[in-house]
CSV table of C-alpha atoms in Angstrom, one decimal:
chain,number,residue,atom,x,y,z
P,1,MET,CA,-0.1,0.1,0.0
P,2,THR,CA,1.3,3.4,-0.9
P,3,LEU,CA,1.5,5.7,2.2
P,4,ASN,CA,0.3,9.3,0.9
P,5,ARG,CA,-0.6,12.0,3.2
P,6,ARG,CA,-4.2,10.9,3.3
P,7,THR,CA,-3.5,7.5,4.3
P,8,LEU,CA,-1.1,8.7,7.2
P,9,LEU,CA,-3.8,11.1,8.3
P,10,LYS,CA,-6.3,8.3,8.5
P,11,THR,CA,-3.9,6.1,10.5
P,12,SER,CA,-3.3,9.0,13.1
P,13,ILE,CA,-7.1,9.6,13.2
P,14,ALA,CA,-7.7,5.8,14.0
P,15,ALA,CA,-5.1,5.9,16.7
P,16,ALA,CA,-6.3,9.1,18.3
P,17,ALA,CA,-9.1,9.1,21.2
P,18,PRO,CA,-12.6,9.1,19.9
P,19,GLY,CA,-13.8,12.5,18.9
P,20,ALA,CA,-10.4,14.1,19.0
P,21,LEU,CA,-9.4,16.3,16.3
P,22,TRP,CA,-5.9,15.1,15.0
P,23,THR,CA,-3.8,16.7,12.4
P,24,PRO,CA,-0.6,15.7,10.7
P,25,ALA,CA,2.2,18.1,10.3
P,26,ARG,CA,0.9,18.9,6.8
P,27,ALA,CA,-2.6,17.9,5.8
P,28,ALA,CA,-3.4,16.9,2.4
P,29,GLY,CA,-4.2,19.6,0.0
P,30,ILE,CA,-1.7,21.9,1.3
P,31,GLY,CA,1.4,22.6,-0.9
P,32,ASP,CA,4.1,25.2,-0.7
P,33,LYS,CA,2.3,27.1,-3.4
P,34,GLU,CA,-1.1,25.9,-3.7
P,35,LEU,CA,-4.1,25.0,-1.5
P,36,VAL,CA,-6.5,22.3,-3.2
P,37,LEU,CA,-10.3,22.6,-2.4
P,38,GLY,CA,-13.0,20.5,-3.8
P,39,THR,CA,-16.8,20.4,-4.2
P,40,HIS,CA,-19.5,18.2,-5.7
P,41,LEU,CA,-22.5,19.8,-7.6
P,42,ASP,CA,-25.4,18.8,-9.6
P,43,LEU,CA,-24.1,19.4,-13.0
P,44,SER,CA,-26.1,16.6,-14.9
P,45,GLY,CA,-29.2,15.9,-12.8
P,46,PRO,CA,-32.6,17.3,-11.9
P,47,VAL,CA,-31.2,20.6,-10.3
P,48,ALA,CA,-28.5,21.3,-12.8
P,49,ILE,CA,-30.3,24.3,-14.0
P,50,ALA,CA,-29.5,26.0,-10.8
P,51,MET,CA,-25.6,25.1,-10.6
P,52,PRO,CA,-24.2,27.7,-13.0
P,53,VAL,CA,-24.8,30.5,-10.3
P,54,ILE,CA,-23.6,28.4,-7.4
P,55,ARG,CA,-20.5,27.5,-9.3
P,56,ASN,CA,-20.0,31.2,-10.5
P,57,GLY,CA,-20.3,32.4,-6.8
P,58,ILE,CA,-17.7,30.0,-5.4
P,59,GLN,CA,-15.3,30.5,-8.3
P,60,MET,CA,-15.7,34.3,-8.2
P,61,ARG,CA,-14.4,34.5,-4.8
P,62,ILE,CA,-11.5,32.0,-5.4
P,63,ASP,CA,-10.5,34.0,-8.5
P,64,GLU,CA,-10.4,37.0,-6.7
P,65,ALA,CA,-8.1,35.8,-4.1
P,66,ASN,CA,-5.8,34.4,-6.7
P,67,GLU,CA,-5.9,37.6,-8.5
P,68,ALA,CA,-4.8,39.5,-5.5
P,69,GLY,CA,-1.7,36.8,-5.1
P,70,GLY,CA,-3.4,33.9,-3.2
P,71,ILE,CA,-3.6,33.5,0.5
P,72,ASN,CA,-0.6,33.4,2.6
P,73,GLY,CA,1.5,32.7,-0.3
P,74,ARG,CA,-0.7,29.9,-1.8
P,75,LYS,CA,-2.9,30.0,-4.9
P,76,LEU,CA,-6.3,28.2,-4.8
P,77,ARG,CA,-7.3,25.3,-6.8
P,78,LEU,CA,-10.9,24.1,-6.8
P,79,VAL,CA,-11.9,20.7,-8.3
P,80,ILE,CA,-15.5,20.2,-9.1
P,81,GLU,CA,-17.2,16.8,-9.5
P,82,ASP,CA,-20.6,16.0,-10.7
P,83,ASN,CA,-22.9,14.3,-8.2
P,84,ALA,CA,-26.1,14.5,-10.4
P,85,SER,CA,-28.1,14.7,-7.2
P,86,GLN,CA,-27.5,11.1,-6.7
P,87,PRO,CA,-26.1,9.6,-3.6
P,88,SER,CA,-24.2,6.9,-5.2
P,89,GLN,CA,-22.5,9.2,-7.7
P,90,ALA,CA,-21.6,11.6,-4.9
P,91,VAL,CA,-19.9,8.8,-3.1
P,92,ARG,CA,-17.9,8.1,-6.2
P,93,ALA,CA,-17.2,11.9,-6.5
P,94,VAL,CA,-16.0,12.4,-2.9
P,95,ASP,CA,-13.8,9.2,-3.0
P,96,LYS,CA,-12.2,10.7,-6.0
P,97,LEU,CA,-11.7,14.1,-4.3
P,98,ILE,CA,-10.1,12.5,-1.3
P,99,ARG,CA,-8.0,9.8,-2.9
P,100,LYS,CA,-6.9,11.2,-6.3
P,101,ASP,CA,-7.2,15.1,-5.6
P,102,GLU,CA,-6.2,14.9,-2.0
P,103,VAL,CA,-8.3,18.0,-1.2
P,104,PHE,CA,-7.9,20.0,1.9
P,105,ALA,CA,-11.5,20.8,2.3
P,106,LEU,CA,-14.9,20.3,0.5
P,107,LEU,CA,-16.6,23.8,0.0
P,108,CYS,CA,-20.2,24.1,-0.5
P,109,PRO,CA,-21.1,20.6,-1.8
P,110,PHE,CA,-24.6,20.5,-3.0
P,111,GLY,CA,-27.8,18.3,-2.1
P,112,SER,CA,-29.2,16.7,0.9
P,113,GLY,CA,-29.1,13.3,-0.3
P,114,PRO,CA,-25.4,13.6,-1.8
P,115,ASN,CA,-24.3,15.1,1.5
P,116,VAL,CA,-25.9,12.8,3.9
P,117,ALA,CA,-24.3,10.0,1.8
P,118,THR,CA,-20.9,11.3,1.8
P,119,VAL,CA,-19.9,13.7,4.8
P,120,LYS,CA,-18.8,10.8,7.2
P,121,LYS,CA,-16.3,9.6,4.5
P,122,ALA,CA,-15.0,13.1,4.1
P,123,VAL,CA,-14.6,13.9,7.9
P,124,ASP,CA,-13.3,10.4,8.6
P,125,ALA,CA,-10.6,11.1,6.1
P,126,GLY,CA,-9.6,14.5,7.9
P,127,VAL,CA,-11.4,16.7,5.2
P,128,ILE,CA,-13.1,19.7,6.5
P,129,CYS,CA,-16.7,20.0,5.1
P,130,PHE,CA,-17.6,23.7,4.9
P,131,ALA,CA,-21.1,25.1,4.0
P,132,PRO,CA,-22.8,22.2,2.4
P,133,TYR,CA,-26.0,23.2,0.8
P,134,ALA,CA,-28.3,20.6,2.2
P,135,ALA,CA,-30.5,19.8,5.2
P,136,SER,CA,-28.0,20.8,7.9
P,137,ALA,CA,-29.5,18.7,10.6
P,138,LEU,CA,-29.4,15.6,8.7
P,139,VAL,CA,-25.8,16.3,7.5
P,140,ARG,CA,-24.8,16.7,11.0
P,141,GLN,CA,-26.3,13.5,12.1
P,142,ALA,CA,-24.8,11.7,9.3
P,143,ALA,CA,-21.3,13.1,10.3
P,144,GLY,CA,-21.3,12.1,13.7
P,145,GLN,CA,-19.4,14.0,16.5
P,146,THR,CA,-16.8,15.8,14.4
P,147,PRO,CA,-15.3,19.4,14.6
P,148,LEU,CA,-14.6,19.1,10.7
P,149,LEU,CA,-18.2,19.9,9.6
P,150,PHE,CA,-19.5,23.6,9.6
P,151,THR,CA,-23.0,24.1,8.3
P,152,THR,CA,-24.4,27.4,7.2
P,153,ASN,CA,-27.6,26.4,5.5
P,154,LEU,CA,-30.4,27.4,7.8
P,155,ASN,CA,-32.4,24.5,9.3
P,156,TYR,CA,-35.6,23.8,7.1
P,157,ASP,CA,-37.8,22.7,9.9
P,158,SER,CA,-37.2,25.7,12.2
P,159,THR,CA,-37.3,28.3,9.4
P,160,THR,CA,-40.4,26.8,7.7
P,161,SER,CA,-42.1,26.5,11.1
P,162,ALA,CA,-41.7,30.2,11.8
P,163,ALA,CA,-43.1,31.0,8.2
P,164,VAL,CA,-46.2,28.8,8.8
P,165,ARG,CA,-46.8,30.4,12.1
P,166,TRP,CA,-46.8,33.7,10.4
P,167,ALA,CA,-48.8,32.6,7.8
P,168,THR,CA,-51.4,31.2,10.1
P,169,GLY,CA,-51.4,34.4,12.0
P,170,ASN,CA,-51.4,36.9,9.1
P,171,LEU,CA,-53.0,35.3,6.0
P,172,GLY,CA,-56.2,34.0,7.8
P,173,THR,CA,-55.0,30.6,7.0
P,174,LYS,CA,-57.6,27.8,8.0
P,175,LYS,CA,-56.5,24.7,6.2
P,176,VAL,CA,-52.9,23.8,5.2
P,177,GLY,CA,-51.7,21.2,2.6
P,178,PHE,CA,-47.9,20.1,2.1
P,179,VAL,CA,-46.4,19.2,-1.2
P,180,TYR,CA,-42.9,17.8,-0.6
P,181,GLN,CA,-40.0,16.2,-2.1
P,182,GLU,CA,-39.2,12.6,-0.9
P,183,GLY,CA,-36.2,12.2,1.2
P,184,PRO,CA,-34.2,14.3,3.8
P,185,PHE,CA,-35.2,17.9,2.5
P,186,GLY,CA,-39.0,17.0,2.4
P,187,ASP,CA,-38.7,15.3,5.8
P,188,LEU,CA,-37.3,18.3,7.5
P,189,VAL,CA,-39.6,20.9,6.0
P,190,GLY,CA,-42.5,18.6,7.1
P,191,LYS,CA,-41.3,18.5,10.6
P,192,GLY,CA,-41.5,22.3,10.8
P,193,VAL,CA,-44.9,22.5,9.0
P,194,LYS,CA,-46.3,19.8,11.6
P,195,ALA,CA,-44.7,21.7,14.4
P,196,ALA,CA,-46.2,25.1,13.5
P,197,LEU,CA,-49.6,23.6,13.1
P,198,ALA,CA,-49.5,21.7,16.3
P,199,ALA,CA,-48.8,24.9,18.1
P,200,LYS,CA,-51.9,26.3,16.7
P,201,GLY,CA,-54.0,23.2,17.2
P,202,MET,CA,-54.4,22.7,13.5
P,203,PRO,CA,-54.3,19.3,11.6
P,204,LEU,CA,-52.5,19.0,8.3
P,205,ALA,CA,-55.4,18.9,5.9
P,206,ALA,CA,-53.5,17.1,3.0
P,207,GLU,CA,-50.2,16.1,1.8
P,208,ALA,CA,-48.5,14.8,-1.6
P,209,SER,CA,-45.0,13.7,-2.2
P,210,TYR,CA,-42.9,13.7,-5.3
P,211,LYS,CA,-39.6,12.1,-6.4
P,212,VAL,CA,-36.6,14.2,-7.5
P,213,GLY,CA,-37.0,14.7,-11.1
P,214,ASP,CA,-40.8,14.8,-11.4
P,215,LEU,CA,-42.4,17.6,-13.5
P,216,ASP,CA,-46.1,17.1,-13.4
P,217,PHE,CA,-47.8,18.5,-10.3
P,218,SER,CA,-51.3,18.4,-11.5
P,219,SER,CA,-52.4,15.5,-9.2
P,220,HIS,CA,-50.6,17.0,-6.3
P,221,VAL,CA,-52.5,20.3,-6.6
P,222,ALA,CA,-55.8,18.6,-7.3
P,223,ARG,CA,-55.3,16.7,-4.0
P,224,MET,CA,-54.9,20.0,-2.3
P,225,GLN,CA,-57.9,21.6,-4.0
P,226,ALA,CA,-60.1,18.5,-3.1
P,227,ALA,CA,-59.1,18.9,0.6
P,228,GLY,CA,-60.1,22.7,0.5
P,229,VAL,CA,-56.7,24.1,1.6
P,230,ASP,CA,-56.0,27.8,1.5
P,231,LEU,CA,-52.3,27.5,2.0
P,232,ILE,CA,-49.8,25.0,0.1
P,233,VAL,CA,-46.7,24.8,1.9
P,234,CYS,CA,-43.9,23.4,-0.6
P,235,ALA,CA,-40.7,21.6,0.1
P,236,THR,CA,-39.7,22.1,-3.4
P,237,THR,CA,-36.6,23.5,-5.4
P,238,THR,CA,-36.7,25.9,-8.4
P,239,ARG,CA,-38.5,23.9,-11.1
P,240,GLU,CA,-41.0,22.2,-8.8
P,241,THR,CA,-41.8,25.6,-6.9
P,242,ILE,CA,-42.8,27.0,-10.5
P,243,ALA,CA,-44.8,23.9,-11.4
P,244,VAL,CA,-47.0,24.1,-8.2
P,245,ALA,CA,-47.5,27.8,-8.4
P,246,ALA,CA,-48.4,27.5,-12.1
P,247,GLU,CA,-50.9,24.6,-11.5
P,248,VAL,CA,-52.5,26.7,-8.7
P,249,LYS,CA,-52.9,29.6,-11.3
P,250,LYS,CA,-54.1,27.2,-14.1
P,251,LEU,CA,-57.0,25.9,-11.8
P,252,GLY,CA,-58.0,29.4,-10.8
P,253,LEU,CA,-57.5,28.9,-7.0
P,254,THR,CA,-57.4,32.5,-6.3
P,255,GLY,CA,-58.0,31.9,-2.6
P,256,VAL,CA,-55.1,29.5,-2.1
P,257,ASN,CA,-51.7,30.9,-1.1
P,258,VAL,CA,-48.4,29.1,-1.9
P,259,LEU,CA,-45.5,29.2,0.4
P,260,THR,CA,-42.2,27.7,-0.5
P,261,ALA,CA,-39.5,26.6,1.8
P,262,SER,CA,-36.1,28.6,1.4
P,263,PRO,CA,-34.6,26.4,-1.7
P,264,GLY,CA,-37.6,27.5,-3.7
P,265,ARG,CA,-37.2,31.1,-2.6
P,266,ALA,CA,-34.6,32.5,-5.1
P,267,GLY,CA,-34.1,35.1,-7.8
P,268,LEU,CA,-33.9,32.3,-10.4
P,269,THR,CA,-37.4,31.0,-9.6
P,270,ILE,CA,-38.8,34.3,-10.5
P,271,ALA,CA,-36.6,34.6,-13.6
P,272,LEU,CA,-37.8,31.3,-14.8
P,273,GLY,CA,-41.4,31.2,-13.4
P,274,LYS,CA,-42.2,34.9,-14.2
P,275,GLU,CA,-46.1,35.4,-14.0
P,276,ALA,CA,-46.6,32.0,-12.4
P,277,MET,CA,-44.6,33.2,-9.4
P,278,GLU,CA,-46.5,36.3,-8.7
P,279,GLY,CA,-48.0,36.4,-5.1
P,280,VAL,CA,-46.0,33.4,-4.1
P,281,TYR,CA,-44.5,33.5,-0.6
P,282,GLY,CA,-41.1,32.3,0.4
P,283,VAL,CA,-39.0,31.6,3.4
P,284,GLY,CA,-36.0,34.0,3.1
P,285,THR,CA,-32.6,33.3,4.6
P,286,TRP,CA,-30.7,35.9,2.7
P,287,ARG,CA,-31.1,39.3,1.0
P,288,ILE,CA,-32.3,39.6,-2.5
P,289,ALA,CA,-31.3,43.3,-3.4
P,290,THR,CA,-32.8,44.5,-6.8
P,291,PRO,CA,-30.7,47.3,-8.3
P,292,ASP,CA,-33.0,50.0,-6.9
P,293,GLN,CA,-32.4,48.5,-3.3
P,294,ALA,CA,-28.6,47.6,-3.4
P,295,ASN,CA,-26.0,49.4,-1.3
P,296,ALA,CA,-22.6,50.4,-2.5
P,297,THR,CA,-21.1,47.0,-1.6
P,298,GLU,CA,-23.9,45.1,-3.6
P,299,LYS,CA,-23.5,47.3,-6.5
P,300,ALA,CA,-19.8,46.9,-6.7
P,301,TRP,CA,-20.2,43.1,-6.4
P,302,ALA,CA,-23.0,42.9,-9.1
P,303,GLU,CA,-20.7,44.9,-11.6
P,304,SER,CA,-17.8,42.6,-11.1
P,305,TYR,CA,-20.2,39.6,-11.5
P,306,ARG,CA,-21.3,41.0,-14.7
P,307,LYS,CA,-17.8,41.7,-16.0
P,308,ARG,CA,-16.6,38.3,-15.1
P,309,PHE,CA,-19.4,35.9,-16.3
P,310,LYS,CA,-21.3,38.2,-19.0
P,311,ALA,CA,-24.4,37.6,-17.1
P,312,GLU,CA,-26.7,39.3,-14.6
P,313,PRO,CA,-25.8,38.6,-11.0
P,314,ASP,CA,-27.9,36.3,-9.0
P,315,ASP,CA,-28.9,36.1,-5.1
P,316,VAL,CA,-27.7,32.5,-5.1
P,317,ALA,CA,-24.3,33.3,-6.6
P,318,ALA,CA,-24.0,36.0,-4.0
P,319,THR,CA,-24.8,33.6,-1.1
P,320,PHE,CA,-22.1,31.1,-2.4
P,321,TYR,CA,-19.6,33.9,-3.0
P,322,ASP,CA,-20.2,34.8,0.8
P,323,TYR,CA,-19.9,31.3,2.1
P,324,THR,CA,-16.7,31.1,0.2
P,325,SER,CA,-15.4,34.6,1.5
P,326,TRP,CA,-16.1,33.3,5.1
P,327,PHE,CA,-14.1,30.3,4.6
P,328,LEU,CA,-11.1,32.1,2.8
P,329,GLN,CA,-11.2,34.8,5.6
P,330,GLU,CA,-10.4,32.3,8.2
P,331,VAL,CA,-7.7,30.5,6.0
P,332,ARG,CA,-6.0,33.7,5.9
P,333,ASN,CA,-6.5,34.1,9.6
P,334,ALA,CA,-5.1,30.6,10.3
P,335,GLY,CA,-1.7,31.8,8.8
P,336,ARG,CA,0.9,30.4,6.6
P,337,ASP,CA,1.5,27.4,8.7
P,338,LEU,CA,-2.0,26.2,8.0
P,339,THR,CA,-3.3,22.9,9.5
P,340,THR,CA,-6.7,21.6,9.9
P,341,GLU,CA,-6.8,22.1,13.4
P,342,LYS,CA,-5.8,25.8,13.2
P,343,LEU,CA,-8.6,26.5,10.5
P,344,VAL,CA,-11.0,24.8,12.6
P,345,LYS,CA,-10.1,27.0,15.7
P,346,ALA,CA,-10.2,30.1,13.4
P,347,LEU,CA,-13.7,29.3,12.1
P,348,GLN,CA,-15.3,28.6,15.3
P,349,ALA,CA,-14.1,31.8,16.6
P,350,SER,CA,-15.0,33.9,13.5
P,351,THR,CA,-17.9,36.2,12.7
P,352,PHE,CA,-18.9,37.4,9.1
P,353,LYS,CA,-21.4,39.5,7.3
P,354,GLY,CA,-21.5,39.1,3.6
P,355,VAL,CA,-22.7,40.8,0.4
P,356,ASN,CA,-26.2,39.6,1.1
P,357,SER,CA,-26.4,38.6,4.7
P,358,TYR,CA,-29.2,40.0,6.8
P,359,ASP,CA,-26.9,40.5,9.6
P,360,THR,CA,-23.7,39.4,11.3
P,361,GLN,CA,-23.4,35.8,11.9
P,362,ARG,CA,-21.1,33.3,13.7
P,363,PHE,CA,-20.9,29.6,14.5
P,364,ALA,CA,-22.4,28.0,17.5
P,365,ASN,CA,-21.4,24.3,17.9
P,366,ASN,CA,-20.3,24.5,14.2
P,367,HIS,CA,-23.5,25.7,12.9
P,368,ILE,CA,-24.5,29.2,11.7
P,369,ASP,CA,-26.0,31.5,14.3
P,370,PRO,CA,-28.4,33.3,14.4
P,371,GLU,CA,-30.5,31.8,11.7
P,372,TRP,CA,-31.8,35.1,10.4
P,373,THR,CA,-35.1,34.5,8.5
P,374,ARG,CA,-38.0,36.4,7.2
P,375,VAL,CA,-41.2,35.9,5.0
P,376,GLU,CA,-41.3,37.4,1.6
P,377,GLN,CA,-43.7,37.5,-1.3
P,378,VAL,CA,-43.1,38.1,-5.1
P,379,VAL,CA,-44.9,41.4,-5.8
P,380,GLN,CA,-44.3,42.8,-9.4
P,381,GLY,CA,-41.5,40.3,-10.1
P,382,ARG,CA,-39.4,40.5,-7.0
P,383,TRP,CA,-39.3,39.2,-3.6
P,384,THR,CA,-40.6,41.7,-1.1
P,385,ALA,CA,-40.5,41.6,2.6
P,386,ARG,CA,-43.6,40.6,4.4
P,387,SER,CA,-42.2,40.1,7.9
P,388,SER,CA,-39.2,41.6,10.0
P,389,VAL,CA,-36.0,39.6,10.0
P,390,VAL,CA,-35.9,37.3,13.2
P,391,ASP,CA,-34.0,34.4,14.8
P,392,PRO,CA,-36.7,31.6,14.7
P,393,ALA,CA,-35.1,30.0,17.8
P,394,LYS,CA,-36.0,32.9,19.8
P,395,ILE,CA,-39.1,34.6,18.4
P,396,SER,CA,-42.0,33.9,16.0
P,397,LEU,CA,-42.4,35.8,12.9
């Protein structure tokens, strides 16, 4: 067996006490002049339509750092693999990133199923997993007790629960239906929906599930109509959110509101859905600043994005730019003599406010805190605030 740095690291971890953070003199991925990072995204599967902006946001911040000479004398190299939103393909991708590319960290890997299937493999190999875009609670459960996982995606259950409480208190909601993606994402959103309804003494009137990749939601909405619901809560991503909203309008259900969990509340959803999205509510977990609302920092970022990608800036791109910025901020703070342990300590002590953050955040037990959230609605083609920004753990919307 060839003893590379990754093999030596795994041997060291195995010899350490359970739960201990054990770091070799030089972790994999750290060269004299280069730091190797990796990620896995859905480049060919059902959510591939949303990947260009995610990829652009990550790459833009890395390119900026390299153009400024790198970080502490090292240029950054990002290796991107395709997970196609399939856990089995994600396992192969992460195995390649660890074994062949010897990445130092995984940065913003995409998808609940793919991350649940791979996070334990990564952290067991001594790889930091930072900001997976997935159901954070389930990814943390899958990883076990580890200091190497940092989650920035707000919990789907608590944020959705706050939004449903707001809806039942402000929209006159009497009957709630639930359309959800089968798997970890739908399970967590459903947990939040049911918790909010239980607090109000309301039963769930109807529910309908779908599989990743499904496109026809006529039967799902018909089930909601038959149950007489006046609010449909959706555990859906971009295409599915649009499909549900379009079906509601097609059936002329004017008294039925649609509320999408945070993955469906994005600028891209409006851009693709257009009129179908008008009036839809969403769980907002970051700012979406239209040109007339943007501050100087947001305007400068947007102009830089346009020049680099010859495309209009996107809120999701800004969010992944922010996640990458936070990570690189602490790589710099960890110093030239970078180790996994030094970066973990730097991240745990850090604070950050990005281009489109609602407010300053930090890590509490390696999860983003506070989970700033607000309810928004599509009004004249843009997400518009309908509630104040709050921390769902402390106050209802």
